[in-house]
Amino acid sequence: MRYIDKNGLYNAGFREKQDELERKVRPMLTEKRYIHTLGCRKMADMLAQRWGCDREKACTAAMLHDITKKLTDEEQLQLCKRYGIINKYAPHEFSQLIHADTAAALAEDVFHMPPDIVRAIKLHTLGSEDMTLLDKIIYLSDAIEENRAYPGVEDIRKAAFEDLDNA
């Protein structure tokens, strides 16, 4: 099973779809954010395999989770207006959190993603009480991908493979 999975023998087109998505997303990201996004996708793939989640959905959500992060606050506000997003963030939170809402809207509108991927993108910053497996994987992948370095990240990485809810 590991050989089949590692070599993508039953995931025809998986790598090609991810490569195509990467080409589309790359111009939307700064260099630093691109590296983070690739790390997030790698972690999402590993967690999806560990916990039995759809790899393609996890990798796709990871690739799209920060697609509006480099936009200015004004550009973010324009997207909020366009998509009817209600800003629920305090002024000091806006720049760090609104991208989850706007990225989810673009994922749905521009990339035609299904509701479960859109939801995982929307929840990747703050989470929620009723997170699905995909939601948890994207939330954690963003926090613990290989380029993240902060006190305790190694403990969370380890926990993510032992007990997803605890992580």
Tab-separated table of C-alpha atoms in Angstrom:
chain	number	residue	atom	x	y	z
A	1	MET	CA	0.000	0.000	0.000
A	2	ARG	CA	2.836	2.385	0.833
A	3	TYR	CA	4.506	1.718	-2.523
A	4	ILE	CA	1.219	2.272	-4.379
A	5	ASP	CA	0.520	5.471	-2.479
A	6	LYS	CA	4.088	6.808	-2.701
A	7	ASN	CA	4.171	6.282	-6.453
A	8	GLY	CA	0.651	7.549	-7.078
A	9	LEU	CA	-0.410	4.394	-8.856
A	10	TYR	CA	-4.111	4.860	-8.052
A	11	ASN	CA	-4.089	8.648	-8.068
A	12	ALA	CA	-3.984	9.171	-11.806
A	13	GLY	CA	-3.551	12.842	-12.501
A	14	PHE	CA	-2.976	13.842	-8.866
A	15	ARG	CA	0.525	15.214	-9.447
A	16	GLU	CA	-0.471	16.870	-12.721
A	17	LYS	CA	-3.426	18.610	-11.054
A	18	GLN	CA	-1.219	19.814	-8.218
A	19	ASP	CA	1.424	21.092	-10.651
A	20	GLU	CA	-1.227	22.984	-12.613
A	21	LEU	CA	-2.676	24.497	-9.442
A	22	GLU	CA	0.810	25.474	-8.295
A	23	ARG	CA	1.423	27.320	-11.589
A	24	LYS	CA	-1.826	29.253	-11.153
A	25	VAL	CA	-1.247	30.086	-7.494
A	26	ARG	CA	2.460	31.003	-7.710
A	27	PRO	CA	1.911	34.572	-9.063
A	28	MET	CA	-0.529	35.270	-6.226
A	29	LEU	CA	2.109	34.701	-3.538
A	30	THR	CA	5.271	36.406	-2.359
A	31	GLU	CA	8.395	34.241	-2.403
A	32	LYS	CA	8.198	33.715	1.366
A	33	ARG	CA	4.486	32.828	1.183
A	34	TYR	CA	5.129	30.467	-1.746
A	35	ILE	CA	7.709	28.540	0.291
A	36	HIS	CA	5.283	28.433	3.233
A	37	THR	CA	2.473	27.226	0.959
A	38	LEU	CA	4.587	24.387	-0.434
A	39	GLY	CA	5.500	23.416	3.132
A	40	CYS	CA	1.837	23.535	4.087
A	41	ARG	CA	0.928	21.304	1.153
A	42	LYS	CA	3.634	18.816	2.092
A	43	MET	CA	2.407	18.669	5.697
A	44	ALA	CA	-1.239	18.437	4.590
A	45	ASP	CA	-0.343	15.513	2.354
A	46	MET	CA	1.451	13.703	5.179
A	47	LEU	CA	-1.388	14.311	7.638
A	48	ALA	CA	-4.010	13.294	5.081
A	49	GLN	CA	-2.199	10.011	4.521
A	50	ARG	CA	-1.818	9.455	8.265
A	51	TRP	CA	-5.464	10.134	9.111
A	52	GLY	CA	-7.201	8.789	5.985
A	53	CYS	CA	-8.288	12.099	4.504
A	54	ASP	CA	-8.578	12.749	0.777
A	55	ARG	CA	-5.026	13.736	-0.234
A	56	GLU	CA	-6.087	15.729	-3.250
A	57	LYS	CA	-8.503	17.835	-1.232
A	58	ALA	CA	-5.957	18.408	1.534
A	59	CYS	CA	-3.194	19.397	-0.886
A	60	THR	CA	-5.536	21.628	-2.882
A	61	ALA	CA	-6.823	23.453	0.203
A	62	ALA	CA	-3.237	23.915	1.395
A	63	MET	CA	-2.227	25.426	-1.950
A	64	LEU	CA	-5.115	27.905	-1.861
A	65	HIS	CA	-5.207	28.846	1.822
A	66	ASP	CA	-3.109	32.032	1.532
A	67	ILE	CA	-3.884	33.211	-2.019
A	68	THR	CA	-5.033	36.650	-0.839
A	69	LYS	CA	-2.463	37.116	1.930
A	70	LYS	CA	-0.273	39.547	-0.011
A	71	LEU	CA	-3.160	41.913	-0.831
A	72	THR	CA	-3.366	45.284	0.856
A	73	ASP	CA	-6.073	46.025	3.403
A	74	GLU	CA	-7.866	48.113	0.778
A	75	GLU	CA	-7.775	45.246	-1.720
A	76	GLN	CA	-9.030	42.887	0.993
A	77	LEU	CA	-11.912	45.289	1.730
A	78	GLN	CA	-12.780	45.376	-1.972
A	79	LEU	CA	-12.989	41.568	-1.975
A	80	CYS	CA	-15.154	41.696	1.137
A	81	LYS	CA	-17.521	44.039	-0.641
A	82	ARG	CA	-17.516	41.971	-3.832
A	83	TYR	CA	-18.267	38.700	-2.026
A	84	GLY	CA	-20.490	40.050	0.746
A	85	ILE	CA	-17.995	39.152	3.459
A	86	ILE	CA	-18.798	40.802	6.780
A	87	ASN	CA	-15.663	41.963	8.556
A	88	LYS	CA	-15.863	40.523	12.060
A	89	TYR	CA	-12.315	41.388	13.030
A	90	ALA	CA	-10.990	44.175	15.221
A	91	PRO	CA	-8.737	46.664	13.393
A	92	HIS	CA	-5.569	45.152	14.877
A	93	GLU	CA	-6.653	41.648	13.710
A	94	PHE	CA	-7.857	42.523	10.228
A	95	SER	CA	-4.580	42.233	8.304
A	96	GLN	CA	-3.723	38.834	9.783
A	97	LEU	CA	-7.152	37.193	9.649
A	98	ILE	CA	-9.292	38.521	6.785
A	99	HIS	CA	-7.310	36.594	4.180
A	100	ALA	CA	-8.939	33.352	5.336
A	101	ASP	CA	-12.352	34.693	4.326
A	102	THR	CA	-11.224	36.283	1.076
A	103	ALA	CA	-9.085	33.292	0.054
A	104	ALA	CA	-12.074	31.015	0.644
A	105	ALA	CA	-14.239	33.266	-1.537
A	106	LEU	CA	-11.692	33.237	-4.368
A	107	ALA	CA	-11.209	29.485	-4.033
A	108	GLU	CA	-14.919	29.040	-4.598
A	109	ASP	CA	-15.425	31.693	-7.277
A	110	VAL	CA	-12.208	31.618	-9.299
A	111	PHE	CA	-10.954	28.074	-8.689
A	112	HIS	CA	-14.437	26.461	-8.440
A	113	MET	CA	-13.636	24.540	-5.273
A	114	PRO	CA	-16.285	22.452	-3.484
A	115	PRO	CA	-17.719	23.514	-0.106
A	116	ASP	CA	-15.467	21.289	2.018
A	117	ILE	CA	-12.268	22.792	0.587
A	118	VAL	CA	-13.692	26.316	0.833
A	119	ARG	CA	-14.614	25.696	4.475
A	120	ALA	CA	-11.132	24.368	5.346
A	121	ILE	CA	-9.565	27.490	3.833
A	122	LYS	CA	-11.984	29.753	5.701
A	123	LEU	CA	-11.209	28.070	9.038
A	124	HIS	CA	-7.437	27.840	8.664
A	125	THR	CA	-6.674	30.802	10.936
A	126	LEU	CA	-9.141	30.555	13.817
A	127	GLY	CA	-10.678	27.099	13.492
A	128	SER	CA	-14.077	26.302	14.995
A	129	GLU	CA	-15.698	23.947	17.476
A	130	ASP	CA	-17.014	21.577	14.820
A	131	MET	CA	-14.026	21.118	12.552
A	132	THR	CA	-13.988	18.283	10.029
A	133	LEU	CA	-10.939	16.125	9.425
A	134	LEU	CA	-10.008	18.269	6.416
A	135	ASP	CA	-10.455	21.477	8.440
A	136	LYS	CA	-8.137	20.186	11.171
A	137	ILE	CA	-5.496	19.097	8.684
A	138	ILE	CA	-5.368	22.488	6.973
A	139	TYR	CA	-5.432	24.374	10.272
A	140	LEU	CA	-2.535	22.318	11.639
A	141	SER	CA	-0.583	22.206	8.383
A	142	ASP	CA	-0.530	25.994	8.314
A	143	ALA	CA	0.758	26.093	11.884
A	144	ILE	CA	3.353	23.321	11.784
A	145	GLU	CA	4.716	23.112	8.240
A	146	GLU	CA	8.472	22.571	8.083
A	147	ASN	CA	9.353	26.263	7.748
A	148	ARG	CA	7.579	27.257	10.970
A	149	ALA	CA	9.892	27.830	13.901
A	150	TYR	CA	8.493	28.880	17.262
A	151	PRO	CA	8.640	27.463	20.780
A	152	GLY	CA	6.631	24.239	20.968
A	153	VAL	CA	6.208	23.643	17.233
A	154	GLU	CA	8.086	20.329	17.390
A	155	ASP	CA	5.742	19.072	20.116
A	156	ILE	CA	2.715	20.025	18.018
A	157	ARG	CA	4.211	18.347	14.937
A	158	LYS	CA	4.689	15.139	16.886
A	159	ALA	CA	1.196	15.317	18.373
A	160	ALA	CA	-0.356	15.858	14.937
A	161	PHE	CA	0.660	12.336	13.955
A	162	GLU	CA	-0.380	10.786	17.265
A	163	ASP	CA	-3.656	12.529	18.161
A	164	LEU	CA	-5.009	15.110	15.745
A	165	ASP	CA	-7.482	16.576	18.215
A	166	ASN	CA	-4.865	16.920	20.925
A	167	ALA	CA	-2.512	18.636	18.486
